[in-house]
Amino acid sequence: MPPSRSISSRQPRAAKRDVGADAAPSTIIRVGPAGWSYPDWAGYVYPSRRSKGFHEASYLADFFDTIEINTSFYQPLRPDHAKQWIDRVAANPRFAFTAKLWQRFTHDTFSATPSAAADDERAVRAGFDPLRSAGKLGAVLLQFPFSFHRTPETTAYLAGILKRFADYPLVVEVRHASWNSPATFALLREHNAGFCNLDQPIIGRSIGPSEAATSPVGYIRLHGRRYDTWFTDDATVPTHERYNYLYSPEELAPWASRIRKVAEKVRDVFVVTNNHYQGKSVVNALQLISILKRSKVNVPEPLRQHYPELEEIAANPPESPTLFPLGNEVKR
């Protein structure tokens, strides 16, 4: 029998736990967006006028129990920032961050000298350790690019990184279909690392949707389905267009099923929406929570004004009812 599963969302407070027939430990499913600091979220996700002391992570922690930290991909986290973020989400005891590993270990592979790599590792650990010590680090994501194909050399490199950071709850994201092999899953199980199940445009040998679990941590990332911009080299196309995609409820439903299947095999599940442009990731994260919980959820203002489809799942009434809702021009 599968373990009982708790869909981790704070809104509404009822129906937090779906108890199974057995007495197995519960699995917690946390759903949330990737990142929180986007200029285009002003007036979409966040109020245009912010109160004194407003912080984006605190605001989101009222609606979600996880956020994926993406700044750690570009440079190691500053320990003082990590400690501040712990305080920012303290009002939600169920909250846990996930964080990307610095790209120097996933995109600049084979290039660092041993001494430089050691310094880089110390910098990464200095930022992650405050989160771990506080019990707020749910997973560290090793995000490799599409160009990282499975070969004996890259497999050995991945194994080395898994050993190096083995004391963290690791999850590996690979995007090329060459990694979709029993040998990959065996390697991850050997090192107690999770497999990141992806939704991405399937172009060429892109890895497809899955429901794999190779460690106590299950992980799902939804990137959107912008086939026209995913691999574009057109310099005139803004970078945000890669993530300018809104999933329909019909597109989310199969992923809800996969999430439930992953939850039957693991202790914790993290579901991250990365289609962040104009808050679309927040919309889809809320919709996923509603599908998984089979109930309505609280939605933030002013997001519901830009995305009228949120009215179908909103448990809370609009703060300022409007005769003509905004956002009818939003395109998927």
PDB file of C-alpha atoms in Angstrom, residues 3-225:
ATOM      1  CA  PRO A   3       2.180   5.860   2.114  1.00  0.00           C
ATOM      2  CA  SER A   4      -0.304   8.532   3.054  1.00  0.00           C
ATOM      3  CA  ARG A   5       0.424  11.851   1.365  1.00  0.00           C
ATOM      4  CA  SER A   6       0.172  15.398   2.601  1.00  0.00           C
ATOM      5  CA  ILE A   7      -0.098  18.023  -0.108  1.00  0.00           C
ATOM      6  CA  SER A   8       1.955  20.807   1.325  1.00  0.00           C
ATOM      7  CA  SER A   9       0.118  24.075   0.897  1.00  0.00           C
ATOM      8  CA  ARG A  10      -1.010  26.373   3.662  1.00  0.00           C
ATOM      9  CA  GLN A  11      -4.259  27.410   1.968  1.00  0.00           C
ATOM     10  CA  PRO A  12      -6.813  26.458   2.919  1.00  0.00           C
ATOM     11  CA  ARG A  13      -5.884  24.839   6.226  1.00  0.00           C
ATOM     12  CA  ALA A  14      -8.456  22.109   5.866  1.00  0.00           C
ATOM     13  CA  ALA A  15      -7.743  18.911   3.912  1.00  0.00           C
ATOM     14  CA  LYS A  16      -4.008  19.009   4.620  1.00  0.00           C
ATOM     15  CA  ARG A  17      -3.614  15.247   4.812  1.00  0.00           C
ATOM     16  CA  ASP A  18      -4.868  12.387   2.698  1.00  0.00           C
ATOM     17  CA  VAL A  19      -4.529   9.408   5.021  1.00  0.00           C
ATOM     18  CA  GLY A  20      -4.207   5.975   3.469  1.00  0.00           C
ATOM     19  CA  ALA A  21      -5.443   2.690   4.854  1.00  0.00           C
ATOM     20  CA  ASP A  22      -2.081   1.721   6.372  1.00  0.00           C
ATOM     21  CA  ALA A  23       0.086   3.292   9.039  1.00  0.00           C
ATOM     22  CA  ALA A  24       3.064   4.116   6.803  1.00  0.00           C
ATOM     23  CA  PRO A  25       4.806   7.472   7.301  1.00  0.00           C
ATOM     24  CA  SER A  26       3.305  10.317   5.306  1.00  0.00           C
ATOM     25  CA  THR A  27       4.925  11.788   2.228  1.00  0.00           C
ATOM     26  CA  ILE A  28       4.958  15.576   1.999  1.00  0.00           C
ATOM     27  CA  ILE A  29       4.386  17.129  -1.412  1.00  0.00           C
ATOM     28  CA  ARG A  30       5.581  20.709  -1.666  1.00  0.00           C
ATOM     29  CA  VAL A  31       4.705  22.775  -4.730  1.00  0.00           C
ATOM     30  CA  GLY A  32       6.114  26.205  -5.531  1.00  0.00           C
ATOM     31  CA  PRO A  33       7.796  28.455  -8.089  1.00  0.00           C
ATOM     32  CA  ALA A  34      11.412  28.717  -9.142  1.00  0.00           C
ATOM     33  CA  GLY A  35      12.782  31.968  -7.779  1.00  0.00           C
ATOM     34  CA  TRP A  36      11.055  35.040  -6.451  1.00  0.00           C
ATOM     35  CA  SER A  37      13.003  38.069  -7.711  1.00  0.00           C
ATOM     36  CA  TYR A  38      11.650  38.991 -11.138  1.00  0.00           C
ATOM     37  CA  PRO A  39      11.006  42.610 -12.178  1.00  0.00           C
ATOM     38  CA  ASP A  40       8.006  41.547 -14.282  1.00  0.00           C
ATOM     39  CA  TRP A  41       6.276  40.126 -11.187  1.00  0.00           C
ATOM     40  CA  ALA A  42       5.606  43.634  -9.859  1.00  0.00           C
ATOM     41  CA  GLY A  43       1.884  44.257 -10.219  1.00  0.00           C
ATOM     42  CA  TYR A  44       1.344  40.638 -11.298  1.00  0.00           C
ATOM     43  CA  VAL A  45       2.392  38.463  -8.364  1.00  0.00           C
ATOM     44  CA  TYR A  46       3.302  41.218  -5.908  1.00  0.00           C
ATOM     45  CA  PRO A  47       1.382  44.382  -5.071  1.00  0.00           C
ATOM     46  CA  SER A  48       2.477  47.435  -7.004  1.00  0.00           C
ATOM     47  CA  ARG A  49       2.637  49.286  -3.708  1.00  0.00           C
ATOM     48  CA  ARG A  50       4.489  47.358  -1.065  1.00  0.00           C
ATOM     49  CA  SER A  51       4.270  47.863   2.663  1.00  0.00           C
ATOM     50  CA  LYS A  52       7.340  48.632   4.727  1.00  0.00           C
ATOM     51  CA  GLY A  53       9.319  45.458   5.365  1.00  0.00           C
ATOM     52  CA  PHE A  54       7.758  43.615   2.422  1.00  0.00           C
ATOM     53  CA  HIS A  55       9.816  40.658   1.219  1.00  0.00           C
ATOM     54  CA  GLU A  56       8.992  38.441  -1.724  1.00  0.00           C
ATOM     55  CA  ALA A  57       9.878  35.155  -0.002  1.00  0.00           C
ATOM     56  CA  SER A  58       7.684  35.970   3.000  1.00  0.00           C
ATOM     57  CA  TYR A  59       4.815  36.827   0.685  1.00  0.00           C
ATOM     58  CA  LEU A  60       5.120  33.596  -1.288  1.00  0.00           C
ATOM     59  CA  ALA A  61       5.476  31.511   1.879  1.00  0.00           C
ATOM     60  CA  ASP A  62       1.871  32.439   2.664  1.00  0.00           C
ATOM     61  CA  PHE A  63       0.821  30.448  -0.414  1.00  0.00           C
ATOM     62  CA  PHE A  64       3.554  27.855  -0.953  1.00  0.00           C
ATOM     63  CA  ASP A  65       5.716  25.543   1.118  1.00  0.00           C
ATOM     64  CA  THR A  66       8.726  25.664  -1.167  1.00  0.00           C
ATOM     65  CA  ILE A  67      10.628  27.970  -3.478  1.00  0.00           C
ATOM     66  CA  GLU A  68      13.581  26.906  -5.587  1.00  0.00           C
ATOM     67  CA  ILE A  69      16.519  29.270  -5.063  1.00  0.00           C
ATOM     68  CA  ASN A  70      17.983  30.017  -8.475  1.00  0.00           C
ATOM     69  CA  THR A  71      20.534  32.709  -7.567  1.00  0.00           C
ATOM     70  CA  SER A  72      22.761  29.924  -6.219  1.00  0.00           C
ATOM     71  CA  PHE A  73      23.167  28.758  -9.826  1.00  0.00           C
ATOM     72  CA  TYR A  74      24.950  31.970 -10.800  1.00  0.00           C
ATOM     73  CA  GLN A  75      27.103  32.383  -7.715  1.00  0.00           C
ATOM     74  CA  PRO A  76      27.353  30.811  -4.257  1.00  0.00           C
ATOM     75  CA  LEU A  77      24.838  32.005  -1.715  1.00  0.00           C
ATOM     76  CA  ARG A  78      26.016  34.500   0.849  1.00  0.00           C
ATOM     77  CA  PRO A  79      25.578  32.942   4.304  1.00  0.00           C
ATOM     78  CA  ASP A  80      24.049  36.125   5.694  1.00  0.00           C
ATOM     79  CA  HIS A  81      21.443  36.135   2.917  1.00  0.00           C
ATOM     80  CA  ALA A  82      20.604  32.496   3.587  1.00  0.00           C
ATOM     81  CA  LYS A  83      20.063  33.257   7.287  1.00  0.00           C
ATOM     82  CA  GLN A  84      17.806  36.190   6.411  1.00  0.00           C
ATOM     83  CA  TRP A  85      15.706  34.018   4.117  1.00  0.00           C
ATOM     84  CA  ILE A  86      15.234  31.480   6.908  1.00  0.00           C
ATOM     85  CA  ASP A  87      13.750  34.250   9.028  1.00  0.00           C
ATOM     86  CA  ARG A  88      11.601  35.458   6.158  1.00  0.00           C
ATOM     87  CA  VAL A  89       9.755  32.144   5.864  1.00  0.00           C
ATOM     88  CA  ALA A  90       9.652  31.325   9.591  1.00  0.00           C
ATOM     89  CA  ALA A  91       5.900  31.911   9.796  1.00  0.00           C
ATOM     90  CA  ASN A  92       5.404  28.763   7.724  1.00  0.00           C
ATOM     91  CA  PRO A  93       6.898  25.841   9.681  1.00  0.00           C
ATOM     92  CA  ARG A  94       6.348  23.449   6.763  1.00  0.00           C
ATOM     93  CA  PHE A  95       8.445  25.516   4.396  1.00  0.00           C
ATOM     94  CA  ALA A  96      11.665  24.151   2.858  1.00  0.00           C
ATOM     95  CA  PHE A  97      13.823  25.709   0.174  1.00  0.00           C
ATOM     96  CA  THR A  98      15.477  23.862  -2.642  1.00  0.00           C
ATOM     97  CA  ALA A  99      18.571  25.362  -4.269  1.00  0.00           C
ATOM     98  CA  LYS A 100      20.543  24.935  -7.470  1.00  0.00           C
ATOM     99  CA  LEU A 101      24.188  24.007  -7.312  1.00  0.00           C
ATOM    100  CA  TRP A 102      26.557  26.644  -8.690  1.00  0.00           C
ATOM    101  CA  GLN A 103      26.876  26.324 -12.465  1.00  0.00           C
ATOM    102  CA  ARG A 104      30.650  26.064 -12.159  1.00  0.00           C
ATOM    103  CA  PHE A 105      30.078  22.430 -11.174  1.00  0.00           C
ATOM    104  CA  THR A 106      27.420  21.632 -13.790  1.00  0.00           C
ATOM    105  CA  HIS A 107      28.152  23.808 -16.819  1.00  0.00           C
ATOM    106  CA  ASP A 108      31.901  24.472 -16.570  1.00  0.00           C
ATOM    107  CA  THR A 109      32.707  20.797 -16.251  1.00  0.00           C
ATOM    108  CA  PHE A 110      36.250  19.463 -16.486  1.00  0.00           C
ATOM    109  CA  SER A 111      37.739  22.990 -16.488  1.00  0.00           C
ATOM    110  CA  ALA A 112      38.584  23.816 -12.867  1.00  0.00           C
ATOM    111  CA  THR A 113      41.931  23.068 -11.255  1.00  0.00           C
ATOM    112  CA  PRO A 114      41.830  21.000  -8.044  1.00  0.00           C
ATOM    113  CA  SER A 115      42.699  24.013  -5.876  1.00  0.00           C
ATOM    114  CA  ALA A 116      40.082  26.226  -7.528  1.00  0.00           C
ATOM    115  CA  ALA A 117      37.475  23.485  -7.238  1.00  0.00           C
ATOM    116  CA  ALA A 118      38.197  23.171  -3.515  1.00  0.00           C
ATOM    117  CA  ASP A 119      37.708  26.902  -3.014  1.00  0.00           C
ATOM    118  CA  ASP A 120      34.498  26.794  -5.032  1.00  0.00           C
ATOM    119  CA  GLU A 121      33.199  23.919  -2.937  1.00  0.00           C
ATOM    120  CA  ARG A 122      33.884  25.798   0.300  1.00  0.00           C
ATOM    121  CA  ALA A 123      31.986  28.822  -1.034  1.00  0.00           C
ATOM    122  CA  VAL A 124      29.000  26.686  -2.013  1.00  0.00           C
ATOM    123  CA  ARG A 125      28.908  24.940   1.346  1.00  0.00           C
ATOM    124  CA  ALA A 126      29.115  28.216   3.254  1.00  0.00           C
ATOM    125  CA  GLY A 127      25.848  29.305   1.635  1.00  0.00           C
ATOM    126  CA  PHE A 128      23.992  25.994   1.858  1.00  0.00           C
ATOM    127  CA  ASP A 129      24.932  25.066   5.414  1.00  0.00           C
ATOM    128  CA  PRO A 130      22.816  27.700   7.229  1.00  0.00           C
ATOM    129  CA  LEU A 131      19.766  26.396   5.364  1.00  0.00           C
ATOM    130  CA  ARG A 132      20.620  22.797   6.172  1.00  0.00           C
ATOM    131  CA  SER A 133      21.320  23.543   9.833  1.00  0.00           C
ATOM    132  CA  ALA A 134      17.911  25.192  10.125  1.00  0.00           C
ATOM    133  CA  GLY A 135      16.181  22.217   8.494  1.00  0.00           C
ATOM    134  CA  LYS A 136      15.190  24.392   5.534  1.00  0.00           C
ATOM    135  CA  LEU A 137      17.189  22.778   2.721  1.00  0.00           C
ATOM    136  CA  GLY A 138      14.950  20.189   1.095  1.00  0.00           C
ATOM    137  CA  ALA A 139      17.154  19.467  -1.925  1.00  0.00           C
ATOM    138  CA  VAL A 140      20.185  20.646  -3.881  1.00  0.00           C
ATOM    139  CA  LEU A 141      19.537  20.508  -7.628  1.00  0.00           C
ATOM    140  CA  LEU A 142      22.371  19.657 -10.002  1.00  0.00           C
ATOM    141  CA  GLN A 143      21.032  21.109 -13.244  1.00  0.00           C
ATOM    142  CA  PHE A 144      23.021  19.984 -16.283  1.00  0.00           C
ATOM    143  CA  PRO A 145      22.487  21.439 -19.774  1.00  0.00           C
ATOM    144  CA  PHE A 146      21.142  19.638 -22.829  1.00  0.00           C
ATOM    145  CA  SER A 147      24.716  19.460 -24.153  1.00  0.00           C
ATOM    146  CA  PHE A 148      25.686  17.196 -21.233  1.00  0.00           C
ATOM    147  CA  HIS A 149      25.266  13.805 -22.917  1.00  0.00           C
ATOM    148  CA  ARG A 150      25.887  10.438 -21.275  1.00  0.00           C
ATOM    149  CA  THR A 151      29.374   9.145 -22.051  1.00  0.00           C
ATOM    150  CA  PRO A 152      31.888   7.251 -19.903  1.00  0.00           C
ATOM    151  CA  GLU A 153      33.627  10.566 -19.206  1.00  0.00           C
ATOM    152  CA  THR A 154      30.498  12.499 -18.206  1.00  0.00           C
ATOM    153  CA  THR A 155      29.218   9.570 -16.147  1.00  0.00           C
ATOM    154  CA  ALA A 156      32.472   9.525 -14.205  1.00  0.00           C
ATOM    155  CA  TYR A 157      32.275  13.288 -13.740  1.00  0.00           C
ATOM    156  CA  LEU A 158      28.713  13.080 -12.428  1.00  0.00           C
ATOM    157  CA  ALA A 159      29.680  10.307 -10.016  1.00  0.00           C
ATOM    158  CA  GLY A 160      32.502  12.492  -8.710  1.00  0.00           C
ATOM    159  CA  ILE A 161      30.166  15.430  -8.050  1.00  0.00           C
ATOM    160  CA  LEU A 162      27.678  13.151  -6.310  1.00  0.00           C
ATOM    161  CA  LYS A 163      30.445  11.894  -4.026  1.00  0.00           C
ATOM    162  CA  ARG A 164      31.713  15.405  -3.383  1.00  0.00           C
ATOM    163  CA  PHE A 165      28.373  16.730  -2.152  1.00  0.00           C
ATOM    164  CA  ALA A 166      26.980  13.448  -0.836  1.00  0.00           C
ATOM    165  CA  ASP A 167      26.094  14.920   2.557  1.00  0.00           C
ATOM    166  CA  TYR A 168      23.374  17.067   0.942  1.00  0.00           C
ATOM    167  CA  PRO A 169      20.002  15.803  -0.367  1.00  0.00           C
ATOM    168  CA  LEU A 170      20.953  15.807  -4.053  1.00  0.00           C
ATOM    169  CA  VAL A 171      18.753  15.738  -7.144  1.00  0.00           C
ATOM    170  CA  VAL A 172      20.077  15.525 -10.708  1.00  0.00           C
ATOM    171  CA  GLU A 173      18.457  17.212 -13.709  1.00  0.00           C
ATOM    172  CA  VAL A 174      19.669  15.972 -17.094  1.00  0.00           C
ATOM    173  CA  ARG A 175      17.933  17.063 -20.267  1.00  0.00           C
ATOM    174  CA  HIS A 176      19.395  14.805 -22.968  1.00  0.00           C
ATOM    175  CA  ALA A 177      17.688  11.482 -23.651  1.00  0.00           C
ATOM    176  CA  SER A 178      20.978   9.575 -23.527  1.00  0.00           C
ATOM    177  CA  TRP A 179      20.618   9.652 -19.723  1.00  0.00           C
ATOM    178  CA  ASN A 180      17.303   7.830 -19.874  1.00  0.00           C
ATOM    179  CA  SER A 181      18.845   4.455 -19.134  1.00  0.00           C
ATOM    180  CA  PRO A 182      18.869   1.886 -16.330  1.00  0.00           C
ATOM    181  CA  ALA A 183      22.564   2.677 -15.783  1.00  0.00           C
ATOM    182  CA  THR A 184      21.714   6.291 -14.944  1.00  0.00           C
ATOM    183  CA  PHE A 185      19.078   5.330 -12.396  1.00  0.00           C
ATOM    184  CA  ALA A 186      21.419   2.739 -10.878  1.00  0.00           C
ATOM    185  CA  LEU A 187      24.133   5.388 -10.523  1.00  0.00           C
ATOM    186  CA  LEU A 188      21.746   7.776  -8.782  1.00  0.00           C
ATOM    187  CA  ARG A 189      20.477   5.068  -6.424  1.00  0.00           C
ATOM    188  CA  GLU A 190      24.060   4.093  -5.604  1.00  0.00           C
ATOM    189  CA  HIS A 191      24.752   7.667  -4.497  1.00  0.00           C
ATOM    190  CA  ASN A 192      21.320   8.227  -2.885  1.00  0.00           C
ATOM    191  CA  ALA A 193      20.567  11.040  -5.342  1.00  0.00           C
ATOM    192  CA  GLY A 194      17.156  11.855  -6.753  1.00  0.00           C
ATOM    193  CA  PHE A 195      16.142  12.084 -10.400  1.00  0.00           C
ATOM    194  CA  CYS A 196      14.481  15.266 -11.648  1.00  0.00           C
ATOM    195  CA  ASN A 197      11.415  14.539 -13.782  1.00  0.00           C
ATOM    196  CA  LEU A 198      11.000  17.209 -16.452  1.00  0.00           C
ATOM    197  CA  ASP A 199       8.405  18.878 -18.571  1.00  0.00           C
ATOM    198  CA  GLN A 200      10.212  20.657 -21.393  1.00  0.00           C
ATOM    199  CA  PRO A 201       9.817  21.080 -25.164  1.00  0.00           C
ATOM    200  CA  ILE A 202      10.659  17.709 -26.715  1.00  0.00           C
ATOM    201  CA  ILE A 203      13.049  18.743 -29.463  1.00  0.00           C
ATOM    202  CA  GLY A 204      15.473  16.247 -30.958  1.00  0.00           C
ATOM    203  CA  ARG A 205      16.796  13.987 -28.205  1.00  0.00           C
ATOM    204  CA  SER A 206      15.292  15.906 -25.295  1.00  0.00           C
ATOM    205  CA  ILE A 207      14.383  13.713 -22.343  1.00  0.00           C
ATOM    206  CA  GLY A 208      10.656  13.224 -22.011  1.00  0.00           C
ATOM    207  CA  PRO A 209       8.178  13.206 -19.107  1.00  0.00           C
ATOM    208  CA  SER A 210       8.720  10.562 -16.428  1.00  0.00           C
ATOM    209  CA  GLU A 211       7.806   9.567 -12.887  1.00  0.00           C
ATOM    210  CA  ALA A 212      11.141   8.188 -11.670  1.00  0.00           C
ATOM    211  CA  ALA A 213      12.316   8.139  -8.065  1.00  0.00           C
ATOM    212  CA  THR A 214      15.843   7.084  -7.072  1.00  0.00           C
ATOM    213  CA  SER A 215      16.166   8.473  -3.534  1.00  0.00           C
ATOM    214  CA  PRO A 216      13.933   9.548  -0.648  1.00  0.00           C
ATOM    215  CA  VAL A 217      13.518  12.909  -2.436  1.00  0.00           C
ATOM    216  CA  GLY A 218      11.254  13.113  -5.475  1.00  0.00           C
ATOM    217  CA  TYR A 219      11.576  16.111  -7.786  1.00  0.00           C
ATOM    218  CA  ILE A 220       9.544  17.509 -10.685  1.00  0.00           C
ATOM    219  CA  ARG A 221      10.306  20.653 -12.712  1.00  0.00           C
ATOM    220  CA  LEU A 222       7.960  22.216 -15.261  1.00  0.00           C
ATOM    221  CA  HIS A 223       9.719  24.530 -17.717  1.00  0.00           C
ATOM    222  CA  GLY A 224       6.865  25.292 -20.103  1.00  0.00           C
ATOM    223  CA  ARG A 225       6.450  24.267 -23.736  1.00  0.00           C
TER     224      ARG A 225
END
